[in-house]
PDB file of C-alpha atoms in Angstrom:
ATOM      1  CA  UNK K   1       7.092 -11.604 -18.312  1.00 46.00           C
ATOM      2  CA  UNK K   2       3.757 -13.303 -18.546  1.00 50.00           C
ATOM      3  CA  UNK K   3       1.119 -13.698 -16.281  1.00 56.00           C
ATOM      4  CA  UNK K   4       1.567 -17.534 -15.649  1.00 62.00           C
ATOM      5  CA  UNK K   5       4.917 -16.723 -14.374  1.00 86.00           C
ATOM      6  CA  UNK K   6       3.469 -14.833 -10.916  1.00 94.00           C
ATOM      7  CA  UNK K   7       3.154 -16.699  -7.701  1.00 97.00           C
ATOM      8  CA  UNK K   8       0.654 -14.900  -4.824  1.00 98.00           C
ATOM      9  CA  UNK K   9       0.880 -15.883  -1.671  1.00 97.00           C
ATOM     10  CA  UNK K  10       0.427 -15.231   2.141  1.00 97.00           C
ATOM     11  CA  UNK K  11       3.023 -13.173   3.317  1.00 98.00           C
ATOM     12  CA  UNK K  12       4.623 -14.070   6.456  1.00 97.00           C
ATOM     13  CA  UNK K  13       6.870 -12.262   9.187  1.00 97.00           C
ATOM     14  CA  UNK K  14       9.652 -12.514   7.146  1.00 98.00           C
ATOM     15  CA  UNK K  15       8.390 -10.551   4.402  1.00 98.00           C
ATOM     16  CA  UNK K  16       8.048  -7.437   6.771  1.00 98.00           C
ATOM     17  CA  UNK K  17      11.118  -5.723   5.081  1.00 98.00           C
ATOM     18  CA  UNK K  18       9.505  -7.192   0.979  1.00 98.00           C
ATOM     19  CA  UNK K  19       6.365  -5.273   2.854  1.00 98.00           C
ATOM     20  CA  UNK K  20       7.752  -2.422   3.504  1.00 98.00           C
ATOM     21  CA  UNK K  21       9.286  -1.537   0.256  1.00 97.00           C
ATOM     22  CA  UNK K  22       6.644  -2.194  -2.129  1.00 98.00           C
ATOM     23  CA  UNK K  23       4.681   0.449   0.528  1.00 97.00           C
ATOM     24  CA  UNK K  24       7.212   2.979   0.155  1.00 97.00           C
ATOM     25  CA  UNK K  25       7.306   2.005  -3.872  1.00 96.00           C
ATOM     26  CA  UNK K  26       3.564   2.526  -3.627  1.00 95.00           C
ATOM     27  CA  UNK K  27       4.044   6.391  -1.912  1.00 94.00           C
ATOM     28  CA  UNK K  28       6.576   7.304  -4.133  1.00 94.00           C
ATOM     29  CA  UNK K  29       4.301   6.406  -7.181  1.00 91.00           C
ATOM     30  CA  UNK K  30       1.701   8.158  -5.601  1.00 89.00           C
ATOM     31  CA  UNK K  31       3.306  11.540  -4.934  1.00 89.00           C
ATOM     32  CA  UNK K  32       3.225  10.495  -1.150  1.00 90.00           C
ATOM     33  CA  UNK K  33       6.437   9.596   0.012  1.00 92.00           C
ATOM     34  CA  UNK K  34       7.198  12.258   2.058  1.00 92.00           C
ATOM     35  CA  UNK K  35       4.403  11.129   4.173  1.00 93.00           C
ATOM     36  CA  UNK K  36       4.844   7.724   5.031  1.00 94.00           C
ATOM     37  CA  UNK K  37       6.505   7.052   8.149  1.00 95.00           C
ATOM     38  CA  UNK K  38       6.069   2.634   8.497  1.00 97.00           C
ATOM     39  CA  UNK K  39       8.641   0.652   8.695  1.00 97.00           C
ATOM     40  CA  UNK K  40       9.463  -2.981   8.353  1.00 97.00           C
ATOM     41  CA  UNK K  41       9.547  -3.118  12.453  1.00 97.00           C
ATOM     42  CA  UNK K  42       5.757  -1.733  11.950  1.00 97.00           C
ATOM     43  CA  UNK K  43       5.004  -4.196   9.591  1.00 98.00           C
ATOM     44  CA  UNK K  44       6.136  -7.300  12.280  1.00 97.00           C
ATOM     45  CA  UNK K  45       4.542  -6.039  15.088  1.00 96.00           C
ATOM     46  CA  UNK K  46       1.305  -5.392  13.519  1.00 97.00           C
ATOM     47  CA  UNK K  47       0.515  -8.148  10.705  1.00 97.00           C
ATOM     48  CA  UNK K  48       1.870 -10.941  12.548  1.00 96.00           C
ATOM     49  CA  UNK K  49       1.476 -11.241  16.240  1.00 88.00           C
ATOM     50  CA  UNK K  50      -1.110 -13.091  18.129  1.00 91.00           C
ATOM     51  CA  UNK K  51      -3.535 -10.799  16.880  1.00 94.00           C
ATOM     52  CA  UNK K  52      -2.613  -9.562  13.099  1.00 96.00           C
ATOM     53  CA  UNK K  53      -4.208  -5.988  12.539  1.00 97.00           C
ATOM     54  CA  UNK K  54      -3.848  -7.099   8.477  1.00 98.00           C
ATOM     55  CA  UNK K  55      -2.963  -9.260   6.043  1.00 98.00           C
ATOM     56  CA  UNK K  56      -0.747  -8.982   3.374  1.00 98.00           C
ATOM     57  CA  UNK K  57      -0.489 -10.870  -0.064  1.00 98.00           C
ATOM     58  CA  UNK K  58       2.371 -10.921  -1.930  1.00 98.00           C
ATOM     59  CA  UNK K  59       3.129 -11.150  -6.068  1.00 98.00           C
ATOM     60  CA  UNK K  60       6.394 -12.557  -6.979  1.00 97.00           C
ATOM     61  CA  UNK K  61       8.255 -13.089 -10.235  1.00 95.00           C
ATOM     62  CA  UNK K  62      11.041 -15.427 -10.357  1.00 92.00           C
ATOM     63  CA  UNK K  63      11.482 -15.053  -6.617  1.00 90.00           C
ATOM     64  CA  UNK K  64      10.789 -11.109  -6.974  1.00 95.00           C
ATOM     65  CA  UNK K  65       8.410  -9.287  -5.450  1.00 97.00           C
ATOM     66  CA  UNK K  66       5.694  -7.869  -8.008  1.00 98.00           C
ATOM     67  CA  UNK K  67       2.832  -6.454  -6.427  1.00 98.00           C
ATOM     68  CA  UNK K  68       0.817  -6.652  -2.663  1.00 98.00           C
ATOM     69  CA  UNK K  69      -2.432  -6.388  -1.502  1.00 98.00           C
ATOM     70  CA  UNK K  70      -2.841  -5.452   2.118  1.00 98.00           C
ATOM     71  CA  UNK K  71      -6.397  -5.964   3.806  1.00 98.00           C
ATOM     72  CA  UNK K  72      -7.935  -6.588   7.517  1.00 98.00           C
ATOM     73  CA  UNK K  73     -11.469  -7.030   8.444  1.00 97.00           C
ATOM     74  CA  UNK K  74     -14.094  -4.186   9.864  1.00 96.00           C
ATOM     75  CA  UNK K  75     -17.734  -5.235  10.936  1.00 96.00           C
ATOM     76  CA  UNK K  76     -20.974  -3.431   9.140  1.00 95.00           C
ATOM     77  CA  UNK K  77     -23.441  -2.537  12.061  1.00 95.00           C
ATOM     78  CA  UNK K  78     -26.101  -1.793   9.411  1.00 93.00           C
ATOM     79  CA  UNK K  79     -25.371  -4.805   6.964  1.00 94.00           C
ATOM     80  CA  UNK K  80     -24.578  -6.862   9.957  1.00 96.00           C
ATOM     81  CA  UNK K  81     -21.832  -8.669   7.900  1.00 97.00           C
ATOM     82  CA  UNK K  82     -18.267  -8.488   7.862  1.00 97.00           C
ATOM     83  CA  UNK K  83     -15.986  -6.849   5.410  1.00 97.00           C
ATOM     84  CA  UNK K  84     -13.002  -6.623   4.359  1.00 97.00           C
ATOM     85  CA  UNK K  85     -11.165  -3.226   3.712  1.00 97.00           C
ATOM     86  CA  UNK K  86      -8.068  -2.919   1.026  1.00 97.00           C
ATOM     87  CA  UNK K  87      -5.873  -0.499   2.516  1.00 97.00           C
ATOM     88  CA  UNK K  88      -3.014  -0.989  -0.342  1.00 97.00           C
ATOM     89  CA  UNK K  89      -2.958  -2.739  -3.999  1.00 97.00           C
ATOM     90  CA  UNK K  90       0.626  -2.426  -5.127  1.00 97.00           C
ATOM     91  CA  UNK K  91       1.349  -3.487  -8.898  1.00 97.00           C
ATOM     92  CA  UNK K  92       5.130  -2.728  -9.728  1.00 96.00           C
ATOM     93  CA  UNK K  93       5.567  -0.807 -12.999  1.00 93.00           C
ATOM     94  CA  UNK K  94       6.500  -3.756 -14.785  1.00 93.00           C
ATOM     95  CA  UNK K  95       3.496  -5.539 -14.246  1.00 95.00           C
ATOM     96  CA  UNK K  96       1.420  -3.213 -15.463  1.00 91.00           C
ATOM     97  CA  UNK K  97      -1.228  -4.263 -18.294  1.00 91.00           C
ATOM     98  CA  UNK K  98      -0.523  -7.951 -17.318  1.00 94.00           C
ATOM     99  CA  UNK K  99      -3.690  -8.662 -15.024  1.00 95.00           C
ATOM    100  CA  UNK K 100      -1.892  -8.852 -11.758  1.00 97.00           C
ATOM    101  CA  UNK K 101      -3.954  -6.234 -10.191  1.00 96.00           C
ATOM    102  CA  UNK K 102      -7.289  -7.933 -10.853  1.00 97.00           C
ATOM    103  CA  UNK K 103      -5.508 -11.480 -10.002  1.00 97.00           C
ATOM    104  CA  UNK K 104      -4.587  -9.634  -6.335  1.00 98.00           C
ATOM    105  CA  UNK K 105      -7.551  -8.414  -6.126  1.00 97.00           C
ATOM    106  CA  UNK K 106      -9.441 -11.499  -6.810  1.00 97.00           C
ATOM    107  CA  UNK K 107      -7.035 -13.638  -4.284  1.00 97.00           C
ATOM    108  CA  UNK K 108      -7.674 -11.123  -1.369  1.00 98.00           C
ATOM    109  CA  UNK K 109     -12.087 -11.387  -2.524  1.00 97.00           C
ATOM    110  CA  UNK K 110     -11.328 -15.192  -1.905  1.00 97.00           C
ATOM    111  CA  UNK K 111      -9.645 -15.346   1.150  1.00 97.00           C
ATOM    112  CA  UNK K 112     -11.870 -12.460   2.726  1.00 97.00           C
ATOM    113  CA  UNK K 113     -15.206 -14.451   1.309  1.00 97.00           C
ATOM    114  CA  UNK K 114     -13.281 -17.882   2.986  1.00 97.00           C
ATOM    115  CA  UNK K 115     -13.351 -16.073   6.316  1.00 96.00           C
ATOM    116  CA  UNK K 116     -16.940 -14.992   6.353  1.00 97.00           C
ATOM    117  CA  UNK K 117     -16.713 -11.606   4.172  1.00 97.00           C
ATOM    118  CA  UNK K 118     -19.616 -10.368   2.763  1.00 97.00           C
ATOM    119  CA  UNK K 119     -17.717  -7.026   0.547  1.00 96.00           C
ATOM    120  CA  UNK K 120     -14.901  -5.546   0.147  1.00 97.00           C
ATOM    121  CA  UNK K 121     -14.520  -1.186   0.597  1.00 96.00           C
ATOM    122  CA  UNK K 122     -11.300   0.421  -0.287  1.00 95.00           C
ATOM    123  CA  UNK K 123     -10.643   4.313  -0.921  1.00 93.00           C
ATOM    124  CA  UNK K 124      -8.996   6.315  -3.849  1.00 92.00           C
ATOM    125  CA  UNK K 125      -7.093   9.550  -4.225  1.00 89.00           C
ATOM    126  CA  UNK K 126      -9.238  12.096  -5.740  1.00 89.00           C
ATOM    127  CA  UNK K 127      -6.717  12.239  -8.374  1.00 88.00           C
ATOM    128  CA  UNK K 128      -5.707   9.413  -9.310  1.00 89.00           C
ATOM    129  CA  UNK K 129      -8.037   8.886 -12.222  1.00 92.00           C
ATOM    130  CA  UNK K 130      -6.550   5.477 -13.468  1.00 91.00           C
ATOM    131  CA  UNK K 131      -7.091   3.558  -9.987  1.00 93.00           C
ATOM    132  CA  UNK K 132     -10.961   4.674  -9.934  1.00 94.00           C
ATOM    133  CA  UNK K 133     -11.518   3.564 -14.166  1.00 95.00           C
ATOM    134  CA  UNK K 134      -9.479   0.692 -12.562  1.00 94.00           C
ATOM    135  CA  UNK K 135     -11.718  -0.488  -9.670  1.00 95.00           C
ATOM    136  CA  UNK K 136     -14.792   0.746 -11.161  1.00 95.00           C
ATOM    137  CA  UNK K 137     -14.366  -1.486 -14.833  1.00 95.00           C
ATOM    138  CA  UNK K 138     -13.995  -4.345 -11.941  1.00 94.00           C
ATOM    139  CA  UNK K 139     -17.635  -3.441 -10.441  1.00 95.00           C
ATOM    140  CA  UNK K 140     -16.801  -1.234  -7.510  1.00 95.00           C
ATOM    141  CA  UNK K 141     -19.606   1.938  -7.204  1.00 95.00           C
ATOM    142  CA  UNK K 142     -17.885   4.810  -5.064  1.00 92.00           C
ATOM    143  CA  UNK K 143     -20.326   6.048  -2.782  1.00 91.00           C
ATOM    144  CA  UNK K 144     -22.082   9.033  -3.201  1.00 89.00           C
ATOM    145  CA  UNK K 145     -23.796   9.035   0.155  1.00 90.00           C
ATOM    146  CA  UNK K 146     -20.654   9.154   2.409  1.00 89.00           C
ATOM    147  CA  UNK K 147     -17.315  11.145   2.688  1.00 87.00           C
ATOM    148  CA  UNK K 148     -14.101   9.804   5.348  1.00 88.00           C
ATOM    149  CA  UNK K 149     -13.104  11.823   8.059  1.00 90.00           C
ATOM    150  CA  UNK K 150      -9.886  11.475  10.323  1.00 90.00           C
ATOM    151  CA  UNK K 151      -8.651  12.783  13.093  1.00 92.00           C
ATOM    152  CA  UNK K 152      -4.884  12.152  13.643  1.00 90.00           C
ATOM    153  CA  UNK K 153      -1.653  13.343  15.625  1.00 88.00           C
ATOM    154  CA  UNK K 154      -2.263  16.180  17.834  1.00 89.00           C
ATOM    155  CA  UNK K 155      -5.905  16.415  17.554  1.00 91.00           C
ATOM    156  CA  UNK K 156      -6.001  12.406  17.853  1.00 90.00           C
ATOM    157  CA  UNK K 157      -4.190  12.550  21.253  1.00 90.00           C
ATOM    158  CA  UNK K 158      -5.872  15.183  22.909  1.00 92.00           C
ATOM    159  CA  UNK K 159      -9.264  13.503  21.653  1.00 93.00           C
ATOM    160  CA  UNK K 160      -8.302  10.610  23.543  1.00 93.00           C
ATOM    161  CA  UNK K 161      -6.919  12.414  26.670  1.00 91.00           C
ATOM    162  CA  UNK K 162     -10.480  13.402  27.331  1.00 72.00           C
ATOM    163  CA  UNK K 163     -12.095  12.003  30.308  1.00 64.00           C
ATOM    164  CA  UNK K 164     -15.565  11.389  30.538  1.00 56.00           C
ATOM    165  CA  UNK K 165     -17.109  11.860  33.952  1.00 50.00           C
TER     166      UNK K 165
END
């Protein structure tokens, strides 16, 4: 199936279900199904209410989904621009090879850039070798000077139980 043949687009509250099945596609090619706990309910509430927390754009193929890219905005303090961060590039199996990942990637530059976006951060698995020769023959530098840290669950909760006085 050639490239030509792919239509991206916005996805809307109606794809929440299309959503969350290429994200659970995406875990289970990962190794990381087991962890993910969304759900297409998640996916309505938060990407398309009065205030979306993300946006999502969708690859289909002959009315098929393809692939997804799934990004929302953060502010840099020190740049003093805003950014975009790609939380998920999803290219199904069967698109691999054909471009669709760079063409995703290159939609979700343009309509970050359209609404004031200066760069655009994502994050890689340690492991997953392909992804980083992916990103990185694209022109994204990982960065040396910086490692994430999370705090979630338990900890998360009683962090945010704590009163200040």
């Amino acid at each position: 199936m050639g490239d030509a043949n792919i239509i991206i687009r916005r996805a809307n509250k109606n794809d929440a279900g299309t959503i969350a099945l290429l994200i659970a596609r995406l875990a289970q090619a990962t190794g990381q199904r087991s962890k993910m706990t969304s759900t297409e309910a998640d996916f309505a509430r938060y990407g398309f209410g009065t205030t979306p927390a993300f946006n999502v754009l969708l690859a289909e193929a002959s009315g098929d989904a393809v692939g997804l890219s799934l990004w929302f905005y953060n502010f840099s303090s020190w740049r003093g621009e805003l950014g975009a961060y790609l939380q998920d590039l999803y290219v199904d199996d069967s698109m691999r090879g054909t471009g669709l990942g760079r063409r995703l990637l290159a939609e979700t530059a343009t309509h970050a850039r359209a609404d004031g976006a200066t760069h655009l951060r994502l994050s890689v698995d340690t492991d997953n070798t392909g992804a980083q020769d992916f990103y990185k023959h694209l022109g994204f530098v990982a960065r040396v000077d910086e490692d994430i840290y999370q705090i979630s669950d338990q900890a998360f909760a009683a962090l945010a139980g704590v009163r200040h006085t």
